[in-house]
Short mmCIF file of N, CA and C and ligand atoms in Angstrom, two decimals:
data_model
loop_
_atom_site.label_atom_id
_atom_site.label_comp_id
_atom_site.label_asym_id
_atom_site.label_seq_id
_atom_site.Cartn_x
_atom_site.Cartn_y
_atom_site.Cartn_z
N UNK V 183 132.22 72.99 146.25
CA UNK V 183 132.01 72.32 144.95
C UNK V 183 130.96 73.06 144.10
N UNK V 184 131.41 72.90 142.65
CA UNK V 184 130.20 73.68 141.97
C UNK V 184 128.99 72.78 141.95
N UNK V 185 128.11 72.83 141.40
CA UNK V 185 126.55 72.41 141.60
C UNK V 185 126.78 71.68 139.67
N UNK V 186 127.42 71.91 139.08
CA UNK V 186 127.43 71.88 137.86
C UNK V 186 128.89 71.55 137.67
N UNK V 187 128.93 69.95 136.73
CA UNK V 187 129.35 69.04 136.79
C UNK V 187 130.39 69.23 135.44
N UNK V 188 131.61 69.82 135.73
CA UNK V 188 132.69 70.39 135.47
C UNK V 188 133.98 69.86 135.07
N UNK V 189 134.17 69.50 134.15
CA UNK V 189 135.80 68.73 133.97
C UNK V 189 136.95 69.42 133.38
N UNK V 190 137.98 69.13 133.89
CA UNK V 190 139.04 70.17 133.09
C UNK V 190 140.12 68.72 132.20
N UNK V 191 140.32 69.12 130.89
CA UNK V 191 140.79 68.55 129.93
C UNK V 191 141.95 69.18 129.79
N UNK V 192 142.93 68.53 130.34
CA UNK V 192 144.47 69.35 130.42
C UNK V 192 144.90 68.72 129.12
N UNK V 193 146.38 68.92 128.71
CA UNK V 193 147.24 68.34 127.67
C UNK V 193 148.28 69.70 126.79
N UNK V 194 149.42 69.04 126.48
CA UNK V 194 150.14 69.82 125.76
C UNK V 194 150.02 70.34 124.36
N UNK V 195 148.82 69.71 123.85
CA UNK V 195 148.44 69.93 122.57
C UNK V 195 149.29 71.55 121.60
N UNK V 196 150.58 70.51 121.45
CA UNK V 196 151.41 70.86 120.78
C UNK V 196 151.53 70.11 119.29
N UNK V 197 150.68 70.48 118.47
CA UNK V 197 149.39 70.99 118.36
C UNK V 197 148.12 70.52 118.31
N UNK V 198 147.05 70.91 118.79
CA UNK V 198 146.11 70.01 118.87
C UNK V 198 145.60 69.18 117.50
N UNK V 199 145.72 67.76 118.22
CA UNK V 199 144.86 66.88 116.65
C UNK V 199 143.40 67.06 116.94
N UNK V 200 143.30 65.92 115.45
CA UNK V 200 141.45 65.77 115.54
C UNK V 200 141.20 65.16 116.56
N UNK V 201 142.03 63.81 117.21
CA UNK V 201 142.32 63.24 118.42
C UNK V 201 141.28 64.11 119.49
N UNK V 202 142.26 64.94 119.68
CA UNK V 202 142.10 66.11 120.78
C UNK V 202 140.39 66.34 120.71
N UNK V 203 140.03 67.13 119.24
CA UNK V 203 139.17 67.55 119.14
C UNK V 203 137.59 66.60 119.50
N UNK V 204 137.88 65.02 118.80
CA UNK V 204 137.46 64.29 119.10
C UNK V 204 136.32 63.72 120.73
N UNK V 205 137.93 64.04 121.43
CA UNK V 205 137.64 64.07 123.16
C UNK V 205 136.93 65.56 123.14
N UNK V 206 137.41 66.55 123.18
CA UNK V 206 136.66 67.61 123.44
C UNK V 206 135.33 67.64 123.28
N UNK V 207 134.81 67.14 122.03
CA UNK V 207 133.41 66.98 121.33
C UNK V 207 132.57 66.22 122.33
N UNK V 208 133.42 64.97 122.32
CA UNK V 208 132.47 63.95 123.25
C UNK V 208 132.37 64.56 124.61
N UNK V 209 133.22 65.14 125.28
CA UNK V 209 133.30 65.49 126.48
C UNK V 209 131.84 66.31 126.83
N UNK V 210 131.83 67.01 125.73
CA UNK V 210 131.09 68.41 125.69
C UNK V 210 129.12 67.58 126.03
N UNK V 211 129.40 66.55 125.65
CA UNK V 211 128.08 65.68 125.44
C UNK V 211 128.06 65.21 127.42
N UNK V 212 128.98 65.08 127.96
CA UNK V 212 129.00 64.22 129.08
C UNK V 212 128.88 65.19 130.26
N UNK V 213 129.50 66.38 130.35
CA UNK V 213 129.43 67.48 131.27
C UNK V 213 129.13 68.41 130.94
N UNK V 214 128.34 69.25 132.65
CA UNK V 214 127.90 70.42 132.05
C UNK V 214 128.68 71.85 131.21
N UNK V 215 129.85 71.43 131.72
CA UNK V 215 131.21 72.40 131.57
C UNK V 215 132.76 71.94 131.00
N UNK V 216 133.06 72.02 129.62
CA UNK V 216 134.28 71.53 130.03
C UNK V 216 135.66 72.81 130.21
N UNK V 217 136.66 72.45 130.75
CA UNK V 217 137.89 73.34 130.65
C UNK V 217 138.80 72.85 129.65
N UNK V 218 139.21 73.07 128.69
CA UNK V 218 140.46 72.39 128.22
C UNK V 218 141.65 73.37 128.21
N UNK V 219 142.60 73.02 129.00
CA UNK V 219 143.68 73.77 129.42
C UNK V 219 144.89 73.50 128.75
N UNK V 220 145.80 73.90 128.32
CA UNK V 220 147.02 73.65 127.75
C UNK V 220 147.80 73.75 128.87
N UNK V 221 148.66 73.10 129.38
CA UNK V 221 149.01 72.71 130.46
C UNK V 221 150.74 72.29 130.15
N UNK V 222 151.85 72.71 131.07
CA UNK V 222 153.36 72.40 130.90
C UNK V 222 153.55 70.73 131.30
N UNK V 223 153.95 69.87 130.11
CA UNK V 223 154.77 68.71 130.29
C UNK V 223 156.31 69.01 130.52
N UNK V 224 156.38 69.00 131.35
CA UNK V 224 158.39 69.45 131.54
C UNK V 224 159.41 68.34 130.91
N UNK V 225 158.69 67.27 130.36
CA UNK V 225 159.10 66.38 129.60
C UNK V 225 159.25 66.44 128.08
N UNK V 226 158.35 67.85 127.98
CA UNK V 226 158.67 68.01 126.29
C UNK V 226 159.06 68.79 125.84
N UNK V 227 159.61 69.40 124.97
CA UNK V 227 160.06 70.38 124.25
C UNK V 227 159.08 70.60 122.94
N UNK V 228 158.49 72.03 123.30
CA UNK V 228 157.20 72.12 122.40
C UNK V 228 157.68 73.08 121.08
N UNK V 229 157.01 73.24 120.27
CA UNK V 229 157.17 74.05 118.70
C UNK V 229 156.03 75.29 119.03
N UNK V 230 155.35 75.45 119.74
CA UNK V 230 154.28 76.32 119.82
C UNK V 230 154.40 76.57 121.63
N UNK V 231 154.11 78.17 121.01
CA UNK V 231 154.30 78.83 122.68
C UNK V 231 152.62 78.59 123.08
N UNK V 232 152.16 78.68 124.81
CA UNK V 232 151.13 78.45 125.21
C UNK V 232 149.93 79.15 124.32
N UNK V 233 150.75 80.64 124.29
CA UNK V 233 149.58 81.69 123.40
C UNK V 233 149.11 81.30 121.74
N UNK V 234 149.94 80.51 121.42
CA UNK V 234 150.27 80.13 120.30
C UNK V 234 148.68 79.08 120.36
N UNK V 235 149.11 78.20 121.13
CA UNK V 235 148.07 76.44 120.98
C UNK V 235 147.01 77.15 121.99
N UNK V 236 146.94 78.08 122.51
CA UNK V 236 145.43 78.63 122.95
C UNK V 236 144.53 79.37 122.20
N UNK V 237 145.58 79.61 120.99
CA UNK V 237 145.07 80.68 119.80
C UNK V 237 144.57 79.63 118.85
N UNK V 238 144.97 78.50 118.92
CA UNK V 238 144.46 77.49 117.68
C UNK V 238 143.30 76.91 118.02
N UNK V 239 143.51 76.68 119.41
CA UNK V 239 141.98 76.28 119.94
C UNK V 239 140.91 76.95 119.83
N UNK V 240 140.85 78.33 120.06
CA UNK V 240 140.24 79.04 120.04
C UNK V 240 139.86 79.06 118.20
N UNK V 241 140.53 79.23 117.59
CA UNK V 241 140.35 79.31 116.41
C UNK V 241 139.42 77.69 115.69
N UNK V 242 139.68 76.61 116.43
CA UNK V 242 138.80 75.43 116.35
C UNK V 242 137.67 75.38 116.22
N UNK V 243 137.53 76.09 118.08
CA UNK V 243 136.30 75.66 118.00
C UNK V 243 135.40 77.04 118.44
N UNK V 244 134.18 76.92 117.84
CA UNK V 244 133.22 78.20 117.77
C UNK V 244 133.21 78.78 119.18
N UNK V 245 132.36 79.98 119.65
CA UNK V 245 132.55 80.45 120.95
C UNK V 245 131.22 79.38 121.71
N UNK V 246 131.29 79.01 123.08
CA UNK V 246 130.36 78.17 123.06
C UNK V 246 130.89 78.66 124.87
N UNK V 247 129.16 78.58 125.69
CA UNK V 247 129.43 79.06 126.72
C UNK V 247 129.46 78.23 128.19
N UNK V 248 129.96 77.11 127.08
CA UNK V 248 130.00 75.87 128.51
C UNK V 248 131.47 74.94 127.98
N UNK V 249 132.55 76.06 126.96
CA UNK V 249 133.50 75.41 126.56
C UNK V 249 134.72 76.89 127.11
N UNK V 250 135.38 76.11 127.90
CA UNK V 250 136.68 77.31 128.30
C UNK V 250 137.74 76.67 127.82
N UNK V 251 138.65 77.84 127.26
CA UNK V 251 139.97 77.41 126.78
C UNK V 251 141.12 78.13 127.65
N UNK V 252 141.99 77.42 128.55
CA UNK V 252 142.64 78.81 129.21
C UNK V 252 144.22 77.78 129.40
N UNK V 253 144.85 78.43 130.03
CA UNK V 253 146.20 77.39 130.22
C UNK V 253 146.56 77.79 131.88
N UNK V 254 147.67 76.98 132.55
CA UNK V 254 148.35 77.36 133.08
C UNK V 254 150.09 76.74 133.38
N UNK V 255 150.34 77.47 134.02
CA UNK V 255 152.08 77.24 134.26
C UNK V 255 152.60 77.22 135.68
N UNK V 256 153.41 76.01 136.19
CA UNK V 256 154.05 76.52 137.48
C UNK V 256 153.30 76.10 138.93
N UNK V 257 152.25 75.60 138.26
CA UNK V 257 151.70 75.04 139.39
C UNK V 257 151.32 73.66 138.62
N UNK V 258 150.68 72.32 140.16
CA UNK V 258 149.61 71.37 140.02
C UNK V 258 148.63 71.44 138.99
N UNK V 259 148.31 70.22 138.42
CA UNK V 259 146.95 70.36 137.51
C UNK V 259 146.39 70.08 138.74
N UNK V 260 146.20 69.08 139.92
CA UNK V 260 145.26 69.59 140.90
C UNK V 260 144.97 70.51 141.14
N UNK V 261 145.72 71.27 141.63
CA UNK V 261 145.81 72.89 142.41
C UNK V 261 145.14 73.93 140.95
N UNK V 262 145.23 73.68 139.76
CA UNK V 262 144.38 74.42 139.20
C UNK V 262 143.03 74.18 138.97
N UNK V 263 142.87 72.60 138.99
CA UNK V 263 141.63 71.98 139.23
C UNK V 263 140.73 72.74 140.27
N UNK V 264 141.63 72.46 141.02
CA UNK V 264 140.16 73.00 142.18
C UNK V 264 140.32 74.40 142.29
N UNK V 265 141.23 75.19 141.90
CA UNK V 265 140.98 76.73 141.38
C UNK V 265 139.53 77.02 140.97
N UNK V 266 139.36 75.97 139.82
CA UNK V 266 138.04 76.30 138.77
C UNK V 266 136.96 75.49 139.83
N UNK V 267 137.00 75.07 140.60
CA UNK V 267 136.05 74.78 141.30
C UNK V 267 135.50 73.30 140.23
N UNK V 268 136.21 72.75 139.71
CA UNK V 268 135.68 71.58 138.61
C UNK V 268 136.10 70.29 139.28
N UNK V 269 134.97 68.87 139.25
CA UNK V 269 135.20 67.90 139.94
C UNK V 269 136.07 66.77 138.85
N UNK V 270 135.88 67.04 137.98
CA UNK V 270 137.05 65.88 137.06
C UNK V 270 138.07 66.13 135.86
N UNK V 271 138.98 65.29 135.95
CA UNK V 271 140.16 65.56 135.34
C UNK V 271 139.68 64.93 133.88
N UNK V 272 139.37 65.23 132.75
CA UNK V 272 139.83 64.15 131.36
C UNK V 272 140.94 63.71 130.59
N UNK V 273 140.68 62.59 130.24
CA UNK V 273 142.06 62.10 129.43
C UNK V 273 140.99 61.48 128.16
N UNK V 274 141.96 61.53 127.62
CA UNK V 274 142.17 60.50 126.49
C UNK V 274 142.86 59.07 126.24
N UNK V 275 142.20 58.04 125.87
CA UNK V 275 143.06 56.84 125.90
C UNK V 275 143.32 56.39 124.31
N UNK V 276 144.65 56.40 124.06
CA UNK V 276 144.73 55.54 122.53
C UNK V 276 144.75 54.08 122.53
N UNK V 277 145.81 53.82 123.01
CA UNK V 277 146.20 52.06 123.23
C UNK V 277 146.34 51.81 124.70
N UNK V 278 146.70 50.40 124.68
CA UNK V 278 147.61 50.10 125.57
C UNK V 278 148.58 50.37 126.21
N UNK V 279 149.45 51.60 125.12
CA UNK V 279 150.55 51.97 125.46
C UNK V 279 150.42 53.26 126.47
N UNK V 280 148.88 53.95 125.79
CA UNK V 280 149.10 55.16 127.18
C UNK V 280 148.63 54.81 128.55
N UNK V 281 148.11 53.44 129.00
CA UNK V 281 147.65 53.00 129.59
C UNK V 281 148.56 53.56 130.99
N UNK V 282 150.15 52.66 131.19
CA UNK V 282 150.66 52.75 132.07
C UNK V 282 151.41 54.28 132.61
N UNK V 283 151.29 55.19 131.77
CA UNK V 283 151.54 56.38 131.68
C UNK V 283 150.58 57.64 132.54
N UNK V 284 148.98 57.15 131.86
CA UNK V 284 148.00 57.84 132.54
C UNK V 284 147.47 56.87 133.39
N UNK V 285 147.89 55.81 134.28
CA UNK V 285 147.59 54.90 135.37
C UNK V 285 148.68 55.80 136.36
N UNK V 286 149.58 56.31 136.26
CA UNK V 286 150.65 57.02 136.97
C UNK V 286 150.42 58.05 137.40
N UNK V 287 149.96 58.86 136.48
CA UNK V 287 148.90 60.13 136.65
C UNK V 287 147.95 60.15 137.11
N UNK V 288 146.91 59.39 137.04
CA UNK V 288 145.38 59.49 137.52
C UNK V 288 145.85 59.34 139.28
N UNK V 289 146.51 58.07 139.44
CA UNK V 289 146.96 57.83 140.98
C UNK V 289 147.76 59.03 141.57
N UNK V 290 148.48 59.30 140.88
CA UNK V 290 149.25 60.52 142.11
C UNK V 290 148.56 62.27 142.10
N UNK V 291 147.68 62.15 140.72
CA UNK V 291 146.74 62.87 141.09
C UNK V 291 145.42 62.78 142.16
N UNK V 292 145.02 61.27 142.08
CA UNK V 292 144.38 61.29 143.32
C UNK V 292 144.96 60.99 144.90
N UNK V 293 146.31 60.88 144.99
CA UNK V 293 146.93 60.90 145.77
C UNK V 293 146.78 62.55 146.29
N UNK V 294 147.28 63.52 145.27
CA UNK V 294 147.35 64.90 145.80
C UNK V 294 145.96 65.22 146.33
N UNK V 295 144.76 65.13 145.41
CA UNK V 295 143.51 65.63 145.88
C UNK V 295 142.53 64.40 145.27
N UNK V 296 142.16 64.20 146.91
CA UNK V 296 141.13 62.51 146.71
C UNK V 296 140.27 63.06 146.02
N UNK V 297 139.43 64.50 146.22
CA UNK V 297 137.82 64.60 145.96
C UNK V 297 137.85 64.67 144.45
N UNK V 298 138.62 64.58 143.85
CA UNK V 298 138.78 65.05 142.55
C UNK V 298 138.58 63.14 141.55
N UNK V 299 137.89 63.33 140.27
CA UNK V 299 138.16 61.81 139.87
C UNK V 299 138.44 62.38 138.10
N UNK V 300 139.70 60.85 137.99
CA UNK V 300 140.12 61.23 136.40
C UNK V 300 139.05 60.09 135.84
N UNK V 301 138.26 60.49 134.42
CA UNK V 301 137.46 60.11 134.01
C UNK V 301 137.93 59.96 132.50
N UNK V 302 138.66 58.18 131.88
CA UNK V 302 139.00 58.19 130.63
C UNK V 302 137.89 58.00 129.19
N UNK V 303 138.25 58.47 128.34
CA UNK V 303 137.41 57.98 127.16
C UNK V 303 138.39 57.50 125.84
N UNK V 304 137.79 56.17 125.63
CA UNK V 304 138.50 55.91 124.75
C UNK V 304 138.77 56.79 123.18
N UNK V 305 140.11 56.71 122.60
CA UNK V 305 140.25 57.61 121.93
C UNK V 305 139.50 56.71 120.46
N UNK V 306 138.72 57.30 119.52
CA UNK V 306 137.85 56.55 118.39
C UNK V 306 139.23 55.89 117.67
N UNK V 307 139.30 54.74 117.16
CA UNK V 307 140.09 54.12 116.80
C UNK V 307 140.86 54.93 115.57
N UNK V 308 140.02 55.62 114.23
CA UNK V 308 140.38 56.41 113.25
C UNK V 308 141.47 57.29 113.73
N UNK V 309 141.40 57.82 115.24
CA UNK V 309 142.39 58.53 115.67
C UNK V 309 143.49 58.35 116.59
N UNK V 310 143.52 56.62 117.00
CA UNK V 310 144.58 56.40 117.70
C UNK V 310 145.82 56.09 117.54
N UNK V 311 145.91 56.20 116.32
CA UNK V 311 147.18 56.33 115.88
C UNK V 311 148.00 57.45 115.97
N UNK V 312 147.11 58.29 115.91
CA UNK V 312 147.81 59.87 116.10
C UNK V 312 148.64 60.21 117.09
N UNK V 313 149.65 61.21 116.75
CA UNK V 313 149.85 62.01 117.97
C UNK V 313 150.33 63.43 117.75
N UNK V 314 150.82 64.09 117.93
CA UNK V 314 150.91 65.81 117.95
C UNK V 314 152.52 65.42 117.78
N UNK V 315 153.47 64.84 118.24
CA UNK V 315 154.44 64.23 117.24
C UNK V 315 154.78 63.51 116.12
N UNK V 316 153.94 62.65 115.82
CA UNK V 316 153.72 62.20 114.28
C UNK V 316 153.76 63.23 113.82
N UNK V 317 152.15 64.02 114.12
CA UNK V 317 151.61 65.18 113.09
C UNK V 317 152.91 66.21 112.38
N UNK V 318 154.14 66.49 113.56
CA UNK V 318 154.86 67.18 113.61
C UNK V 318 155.91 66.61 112.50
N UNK V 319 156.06 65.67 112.91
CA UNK V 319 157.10 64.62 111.80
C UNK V 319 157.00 64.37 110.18
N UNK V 320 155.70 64.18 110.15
CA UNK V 320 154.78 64.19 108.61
C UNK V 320 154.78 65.40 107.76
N UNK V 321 154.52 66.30 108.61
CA UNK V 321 154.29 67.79 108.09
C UNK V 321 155.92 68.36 107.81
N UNK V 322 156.52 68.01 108.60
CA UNK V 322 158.11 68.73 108.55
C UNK V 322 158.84 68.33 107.24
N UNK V 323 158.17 66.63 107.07
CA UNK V 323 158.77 65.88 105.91
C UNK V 323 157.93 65.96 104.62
N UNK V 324 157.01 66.98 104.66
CA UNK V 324 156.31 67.26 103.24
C UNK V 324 155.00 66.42 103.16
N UNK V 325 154.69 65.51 104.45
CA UNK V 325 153.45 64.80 103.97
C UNK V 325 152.10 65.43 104.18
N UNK V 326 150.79 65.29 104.06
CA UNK V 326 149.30 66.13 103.98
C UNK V 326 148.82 65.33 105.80
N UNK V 327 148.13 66.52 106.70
CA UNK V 327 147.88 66.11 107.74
C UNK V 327 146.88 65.66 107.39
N UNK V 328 145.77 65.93 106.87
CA UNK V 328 144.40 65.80 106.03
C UNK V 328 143.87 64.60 106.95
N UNK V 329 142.74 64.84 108.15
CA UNK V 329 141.96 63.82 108.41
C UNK V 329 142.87 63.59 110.18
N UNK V 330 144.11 64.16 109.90
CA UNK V 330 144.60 63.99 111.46
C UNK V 330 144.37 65.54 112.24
N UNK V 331 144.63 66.83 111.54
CA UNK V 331 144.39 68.21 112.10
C UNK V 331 143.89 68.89 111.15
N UNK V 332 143.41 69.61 111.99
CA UNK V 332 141.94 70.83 111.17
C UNK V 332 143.19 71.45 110.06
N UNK V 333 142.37 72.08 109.44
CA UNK V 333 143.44 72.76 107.97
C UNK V 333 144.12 73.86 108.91
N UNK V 334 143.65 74.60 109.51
CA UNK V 334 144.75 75.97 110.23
C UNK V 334 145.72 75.31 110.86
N UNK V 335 145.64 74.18 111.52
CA UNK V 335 146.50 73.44 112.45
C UNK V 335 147.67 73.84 111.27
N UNK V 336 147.30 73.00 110.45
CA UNK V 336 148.49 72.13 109.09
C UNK V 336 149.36 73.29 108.75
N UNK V 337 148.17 74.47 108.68
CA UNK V 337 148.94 75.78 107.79
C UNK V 337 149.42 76.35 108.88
N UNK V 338 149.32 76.40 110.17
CA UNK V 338 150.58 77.43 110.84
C UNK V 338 151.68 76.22 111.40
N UNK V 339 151.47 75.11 111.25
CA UNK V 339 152.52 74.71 111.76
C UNK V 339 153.52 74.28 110.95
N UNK V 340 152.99 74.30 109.43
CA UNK V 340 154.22 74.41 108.35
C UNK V 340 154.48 75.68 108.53
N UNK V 341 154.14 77.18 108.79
CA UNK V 341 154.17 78.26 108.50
C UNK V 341 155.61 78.25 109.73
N UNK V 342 155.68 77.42 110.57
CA UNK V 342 156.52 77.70 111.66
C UNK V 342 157.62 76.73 111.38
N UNK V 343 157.25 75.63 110.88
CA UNK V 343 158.30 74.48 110.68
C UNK V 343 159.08 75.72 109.37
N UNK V 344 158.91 75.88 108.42
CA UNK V 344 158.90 77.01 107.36
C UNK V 344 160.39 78.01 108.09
N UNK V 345 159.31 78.80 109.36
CA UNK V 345 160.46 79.91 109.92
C UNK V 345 161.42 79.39 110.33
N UNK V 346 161.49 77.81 111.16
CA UNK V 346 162.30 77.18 112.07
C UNK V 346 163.81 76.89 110.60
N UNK V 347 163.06 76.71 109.82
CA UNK V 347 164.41 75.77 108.53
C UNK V 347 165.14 77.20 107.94
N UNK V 348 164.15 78.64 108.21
CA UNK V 348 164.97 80.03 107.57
C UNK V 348 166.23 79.96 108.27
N UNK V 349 166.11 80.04 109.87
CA UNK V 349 166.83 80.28 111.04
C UNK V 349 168.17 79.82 110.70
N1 COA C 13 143.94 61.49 119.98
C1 COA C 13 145.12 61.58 119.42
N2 COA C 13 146.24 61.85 120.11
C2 COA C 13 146.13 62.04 121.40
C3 COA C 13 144.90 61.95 122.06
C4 COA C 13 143.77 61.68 121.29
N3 COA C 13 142.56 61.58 121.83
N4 COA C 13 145.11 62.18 123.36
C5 COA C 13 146.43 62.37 123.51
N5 COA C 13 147.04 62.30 122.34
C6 COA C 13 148.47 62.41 122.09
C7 COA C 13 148.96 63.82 122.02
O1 COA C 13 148.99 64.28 120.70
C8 COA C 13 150.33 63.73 122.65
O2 COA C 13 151.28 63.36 121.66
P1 COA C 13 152.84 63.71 121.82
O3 COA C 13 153.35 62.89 122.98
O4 COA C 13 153.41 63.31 120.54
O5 COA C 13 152.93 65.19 122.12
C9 COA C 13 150.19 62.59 123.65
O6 COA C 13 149.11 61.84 123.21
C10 COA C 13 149.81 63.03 125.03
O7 COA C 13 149.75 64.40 125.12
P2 COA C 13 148.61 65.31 125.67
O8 COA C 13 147.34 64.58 125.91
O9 COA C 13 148.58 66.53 124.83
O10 COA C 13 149.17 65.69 127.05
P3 COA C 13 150.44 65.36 127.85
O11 COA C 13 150.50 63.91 128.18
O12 COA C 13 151.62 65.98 127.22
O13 COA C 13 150.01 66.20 129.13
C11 COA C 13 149.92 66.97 131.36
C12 COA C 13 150.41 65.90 130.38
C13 COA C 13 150.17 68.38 130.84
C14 COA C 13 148.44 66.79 131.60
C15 COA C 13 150.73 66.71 132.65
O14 COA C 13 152.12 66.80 132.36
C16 COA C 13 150.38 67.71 133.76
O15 COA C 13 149.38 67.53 134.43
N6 COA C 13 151.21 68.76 133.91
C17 COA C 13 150.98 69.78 134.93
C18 COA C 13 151.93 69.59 136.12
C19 COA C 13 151.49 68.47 137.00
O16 COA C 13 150.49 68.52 137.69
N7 COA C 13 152.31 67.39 137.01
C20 COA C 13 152.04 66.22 137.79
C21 COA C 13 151.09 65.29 137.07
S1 COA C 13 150.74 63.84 138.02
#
């Protein structure tokens, strides 16, 4: 175990909201280290390749030496967890509704690896409405993300919704 109190912040942040950013911020206040990983939902079909939403993150947020941005593929978020030698998983909570979703997850993640604990924070209400599908939906249909994703978010992902309608 590391000595220094380590969490990895997985998610598909396809593309990341303020949501996202939100948790990240606070996180950054609670541990000595965070990871935020872009990580494969095999349940979704994404608009942005990994390099793509690791490049936006990066572009977020300033260089900071207790904030890692990295992804992986093909394996466990356990099994990359304890790669990094990091003792907790983060989530984000909006409603009620992600409740029974990440109650599914937290358990069969601590099913795979006990030593490990998922640690939620509620998501600030201004942003629980959100999601990286709305965002996607709004923007495709001409509306302003303004207040849900940083301005680069808005501009490459019309820039792509844009290439997707040339095709
Ligand atoms: N504010 C606003 N929106 C938020 C939010 C916040 N604080 N937190 C989450 N969301 C939204 C996201 O925008 C996203 O919206 P979408 O469904 O429209 O895309 C949704 O809530 C949840 O997505 P996100 O948090 O990005 O991650 P996810 O649920 O897609 O990620 C993984 C799931 C990647 C962590 C999970 O599939 C995983 O661990 N995969 C690796 C393989 C593995 O180990 N599988 C077994 C797991 S038990």
């Amino acid at each position: 175990m590391n000595d220094l109190l380590t969490a990895v912040y997985p998610g598909s942040f396809d593309p990341p909201t303020e949501g996202h950013i939100n948790i990240i911020e606070r996180g950054l206040k609670v541990f000595d280290k965070l990871i935020v990983v872009v990580a494969v939902n095999s349940a979704k079909k994404t608009i942005f390749t990994i390099e793509e939403r690791i490049d936006l993150l990066k572009k977020i947020f300033k260089k900071n030496s207790r904030l890692e941005i990295d992804s992986f593929e093909d394996t466990l978020l356990v099994n990359y967890v304890r790669s990094k030698r990091a003792q907790v998983i983060l989530r984000g909570l909006r409603t009620v509704k992600d409740y029974e979703y990440e109650f599914q997850m937290a358990l069969a993640n601590k099913q795979l690896a006990p030593e490990l604990e998922t640690v939620f924070m509620m998501t600030e209400s201004r942003y629980s409405h959100i999601s990286s599908s709305l965002i996607k939906e709004i923007l495709e249909l001409g509306g302003s993300g303004a207040g849900m994703v940083p301005q680069i978010v808005e501009k490459t992902v019309e820039k792509i919704l844009e290439e997707k309608r040339k095709k």
